[in-house]
CSV table of C-alpha atoms in Angstrom, one decimal:
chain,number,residue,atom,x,y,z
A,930,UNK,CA,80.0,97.6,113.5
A,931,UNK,CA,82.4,95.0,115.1
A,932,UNK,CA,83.2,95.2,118.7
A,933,UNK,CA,86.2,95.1,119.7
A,934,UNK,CA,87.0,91.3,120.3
A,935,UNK,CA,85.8,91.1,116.0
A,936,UNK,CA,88.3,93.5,115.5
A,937,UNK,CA,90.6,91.3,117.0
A,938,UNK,CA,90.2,88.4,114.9
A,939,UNK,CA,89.6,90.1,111.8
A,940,UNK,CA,93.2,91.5,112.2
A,941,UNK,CA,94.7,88.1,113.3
A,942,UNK,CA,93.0,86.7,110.3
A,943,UNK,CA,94.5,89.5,108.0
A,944,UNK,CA,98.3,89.2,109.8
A,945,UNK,CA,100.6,88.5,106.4
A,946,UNK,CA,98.1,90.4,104.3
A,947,UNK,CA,98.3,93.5,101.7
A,948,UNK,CA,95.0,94.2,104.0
A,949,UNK,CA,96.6,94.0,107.5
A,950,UNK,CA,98.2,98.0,107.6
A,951,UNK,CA,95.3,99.7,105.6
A,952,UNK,CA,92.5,97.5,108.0
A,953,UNK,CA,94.2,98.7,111.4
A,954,UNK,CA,94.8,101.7,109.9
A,955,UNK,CA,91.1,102.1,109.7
A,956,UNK,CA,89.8,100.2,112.7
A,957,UNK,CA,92.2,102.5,115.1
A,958,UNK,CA,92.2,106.0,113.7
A,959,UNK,CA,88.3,106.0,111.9
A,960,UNK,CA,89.7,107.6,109.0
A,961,UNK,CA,87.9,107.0,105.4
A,962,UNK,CA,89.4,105.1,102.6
A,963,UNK,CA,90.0,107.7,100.3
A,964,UNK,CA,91.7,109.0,103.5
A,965,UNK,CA,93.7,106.2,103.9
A,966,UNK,CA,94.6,105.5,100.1
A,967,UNK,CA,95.7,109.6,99.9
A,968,UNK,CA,98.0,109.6,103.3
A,969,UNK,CA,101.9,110.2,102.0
A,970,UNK,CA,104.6,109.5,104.5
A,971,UNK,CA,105.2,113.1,104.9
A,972,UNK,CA,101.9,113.4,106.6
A,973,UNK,CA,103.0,110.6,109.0
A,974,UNK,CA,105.1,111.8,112.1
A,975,UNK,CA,105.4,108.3,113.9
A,976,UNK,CA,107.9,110.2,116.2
A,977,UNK,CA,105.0,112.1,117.4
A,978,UNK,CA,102.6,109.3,116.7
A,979,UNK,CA,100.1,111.3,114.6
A,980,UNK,CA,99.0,111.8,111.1
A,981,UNK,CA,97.8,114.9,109.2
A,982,UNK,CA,94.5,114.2,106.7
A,983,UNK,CA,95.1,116.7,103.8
A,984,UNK,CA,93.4,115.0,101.2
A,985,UNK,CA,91.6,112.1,100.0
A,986,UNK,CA,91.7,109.8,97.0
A,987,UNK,CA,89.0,109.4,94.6
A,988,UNK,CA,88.0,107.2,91.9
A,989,UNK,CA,86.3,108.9,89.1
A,990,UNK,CA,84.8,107.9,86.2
A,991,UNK,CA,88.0,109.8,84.2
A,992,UNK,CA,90.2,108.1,87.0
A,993,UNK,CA,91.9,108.6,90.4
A,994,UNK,CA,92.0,112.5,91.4
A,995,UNK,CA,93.7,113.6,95.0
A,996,UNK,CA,91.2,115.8,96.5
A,997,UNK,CA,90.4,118.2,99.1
A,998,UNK,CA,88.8,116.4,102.2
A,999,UNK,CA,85.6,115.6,102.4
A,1000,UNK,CA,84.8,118.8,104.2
A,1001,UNK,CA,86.8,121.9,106.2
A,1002,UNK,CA,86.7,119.9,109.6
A,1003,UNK,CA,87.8,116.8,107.8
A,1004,UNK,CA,91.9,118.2,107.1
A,1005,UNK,CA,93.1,117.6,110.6
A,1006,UNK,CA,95.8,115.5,112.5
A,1007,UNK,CA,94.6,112.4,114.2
A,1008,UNK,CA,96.6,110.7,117.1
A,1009,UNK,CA,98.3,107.2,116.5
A,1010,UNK,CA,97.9,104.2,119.0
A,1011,UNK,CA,101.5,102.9,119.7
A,1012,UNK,CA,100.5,99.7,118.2
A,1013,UNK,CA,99.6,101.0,115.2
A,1014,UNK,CA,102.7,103.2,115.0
A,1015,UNK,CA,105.1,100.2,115.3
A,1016,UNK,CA,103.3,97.9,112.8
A,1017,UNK,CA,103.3,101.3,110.1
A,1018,UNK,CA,106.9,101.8,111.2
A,1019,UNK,CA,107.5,98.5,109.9
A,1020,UNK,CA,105.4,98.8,106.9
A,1021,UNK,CA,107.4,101.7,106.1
A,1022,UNK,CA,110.4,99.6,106.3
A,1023,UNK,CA,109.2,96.8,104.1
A,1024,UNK,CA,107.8,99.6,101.4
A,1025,UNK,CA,111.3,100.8,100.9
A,1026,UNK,CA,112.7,97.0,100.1
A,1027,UNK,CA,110.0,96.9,97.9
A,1028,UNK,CA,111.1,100.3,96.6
A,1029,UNK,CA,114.7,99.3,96.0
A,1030,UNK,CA,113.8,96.1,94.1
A,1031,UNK,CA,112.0,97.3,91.9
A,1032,UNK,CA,113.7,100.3,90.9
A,1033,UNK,CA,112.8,102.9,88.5
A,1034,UNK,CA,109.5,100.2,88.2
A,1035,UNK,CA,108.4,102.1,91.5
A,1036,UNK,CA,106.3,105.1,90.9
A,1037,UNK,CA,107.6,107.1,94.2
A,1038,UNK,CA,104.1,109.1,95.0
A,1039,UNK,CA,105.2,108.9,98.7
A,1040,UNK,CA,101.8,107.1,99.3
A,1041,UNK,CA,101.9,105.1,102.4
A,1042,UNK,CA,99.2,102.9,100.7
A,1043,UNK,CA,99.9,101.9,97.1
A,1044,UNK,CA,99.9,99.6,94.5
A,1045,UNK,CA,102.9,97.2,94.7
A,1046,UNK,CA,104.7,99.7,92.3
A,1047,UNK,CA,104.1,102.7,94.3
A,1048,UNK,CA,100.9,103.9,92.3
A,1049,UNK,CA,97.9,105.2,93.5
A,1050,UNK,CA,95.4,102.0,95.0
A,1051,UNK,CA,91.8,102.2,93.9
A,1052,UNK,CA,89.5,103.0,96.8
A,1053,UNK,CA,87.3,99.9,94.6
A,1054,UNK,CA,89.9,97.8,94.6
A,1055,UNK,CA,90.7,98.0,98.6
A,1056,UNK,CA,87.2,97.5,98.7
A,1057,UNK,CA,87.2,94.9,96.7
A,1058,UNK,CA,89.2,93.2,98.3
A,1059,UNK,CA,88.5,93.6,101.8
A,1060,UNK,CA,84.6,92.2,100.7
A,1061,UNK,CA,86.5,89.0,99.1
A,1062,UNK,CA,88.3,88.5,102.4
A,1063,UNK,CA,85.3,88.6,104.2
A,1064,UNK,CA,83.5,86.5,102.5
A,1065,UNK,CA,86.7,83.6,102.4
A,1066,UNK,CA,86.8,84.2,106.1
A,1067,UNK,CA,83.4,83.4,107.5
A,1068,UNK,CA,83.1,86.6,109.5
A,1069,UNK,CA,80.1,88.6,109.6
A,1070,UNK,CA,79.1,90.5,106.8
A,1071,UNK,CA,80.9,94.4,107.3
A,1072,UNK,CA,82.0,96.8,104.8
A,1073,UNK,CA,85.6,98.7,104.6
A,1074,UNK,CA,83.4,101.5,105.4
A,1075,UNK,CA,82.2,99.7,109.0
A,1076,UNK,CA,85.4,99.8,110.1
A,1077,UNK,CA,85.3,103.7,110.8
A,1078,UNK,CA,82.0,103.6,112.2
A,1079,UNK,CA,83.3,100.3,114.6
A,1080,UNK,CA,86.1,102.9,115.6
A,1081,UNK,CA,83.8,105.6,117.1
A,1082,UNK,CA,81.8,103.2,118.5
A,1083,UNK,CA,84.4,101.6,120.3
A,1084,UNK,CA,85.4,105.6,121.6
A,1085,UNK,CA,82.5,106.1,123.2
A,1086,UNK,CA,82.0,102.7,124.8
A,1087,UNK,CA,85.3,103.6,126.6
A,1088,UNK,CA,83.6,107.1,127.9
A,1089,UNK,CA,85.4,109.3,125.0
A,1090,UNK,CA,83.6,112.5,124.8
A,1091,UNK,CA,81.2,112.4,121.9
A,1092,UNK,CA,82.9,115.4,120.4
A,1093,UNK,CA,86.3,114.1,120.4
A,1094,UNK,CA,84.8,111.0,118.9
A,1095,UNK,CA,82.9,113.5,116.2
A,1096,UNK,CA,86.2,115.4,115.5
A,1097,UNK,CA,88.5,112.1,115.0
């Protein structure tokens, strides 16, 4: 896991970056990447400052399928730090320029995480990527996994009951 000052420089480091949203996306909610990768804006509420999981992404051997969640406990909504809200707010913004300047290029899936023409990402390629990152930065070896994991530990080292932690 990274603690919480890690966490800090890995998202100063990743500022500017395709990597920046999805990362503190990760790092402040503890949702999985298939999670992540499957969220559509209408699951978003950054008025409320929550999200609802109702599905995950997965890369298959016959391609990318939109699945249930990994299990019954897993569809849920998850709260939203105000940070995190204002930088997906912004995000949001940015993904509808995109959207508009590319036209009928953009594959409107209402992902919140795609490709840069609006199709589904590759939970390998975030991964990917996030590894490559890590590596050109000199930070400790972590997966994109770790990142949930550094989440709930982070919860309970601030005295969050172990099953709010466990539900999140």
């Amino acid at each position: 896991v990274v603690d919480e000052k890690e966490t800090a420089q890995l998202l100063e480091k990743l500022t500017g970056s395709s990597l920046f949203v999805p990362v503190l996306m990760a790092v402040t909610t503890g949702l999985r990447r298939g999670e992540i990768l499957a969220l559509r804006w209408k699951d978003v509420n950054l008025d409320e400052g929550r999200i609802t999981i109702n599905q995950s992404l997965e890369q298959t051997k016959a391609g990318l399928r939109f699945k249930s969640p990994k299990t019954e406990r897993s569809r849920r909504q998850v709260p939203l730090p105000g940070v995190t809200i204002d930088i997906v707010r912004d995000h949001k913004r940015k993904q509808n320029e995109e959207r508009l300047r590319l036209g009928p290029v953009y594959q409107n899936g209402d992902l919140v995480f795609p490709r840069l023409d609006g199709s589904p990402m590759p939970p390998d390629s975030l991964s990917t990527n996030f590894a490559a990152f890590i590596r050109r930065s000199g930070m400790k070896h972590i997966r994109f996994h770790d990142l949930r994991h550094s989440h709930a530990t982070q919860l309970l080292l601030q005295g969050v009951h172990p099953k709010i932690v466990s539900e999140r």
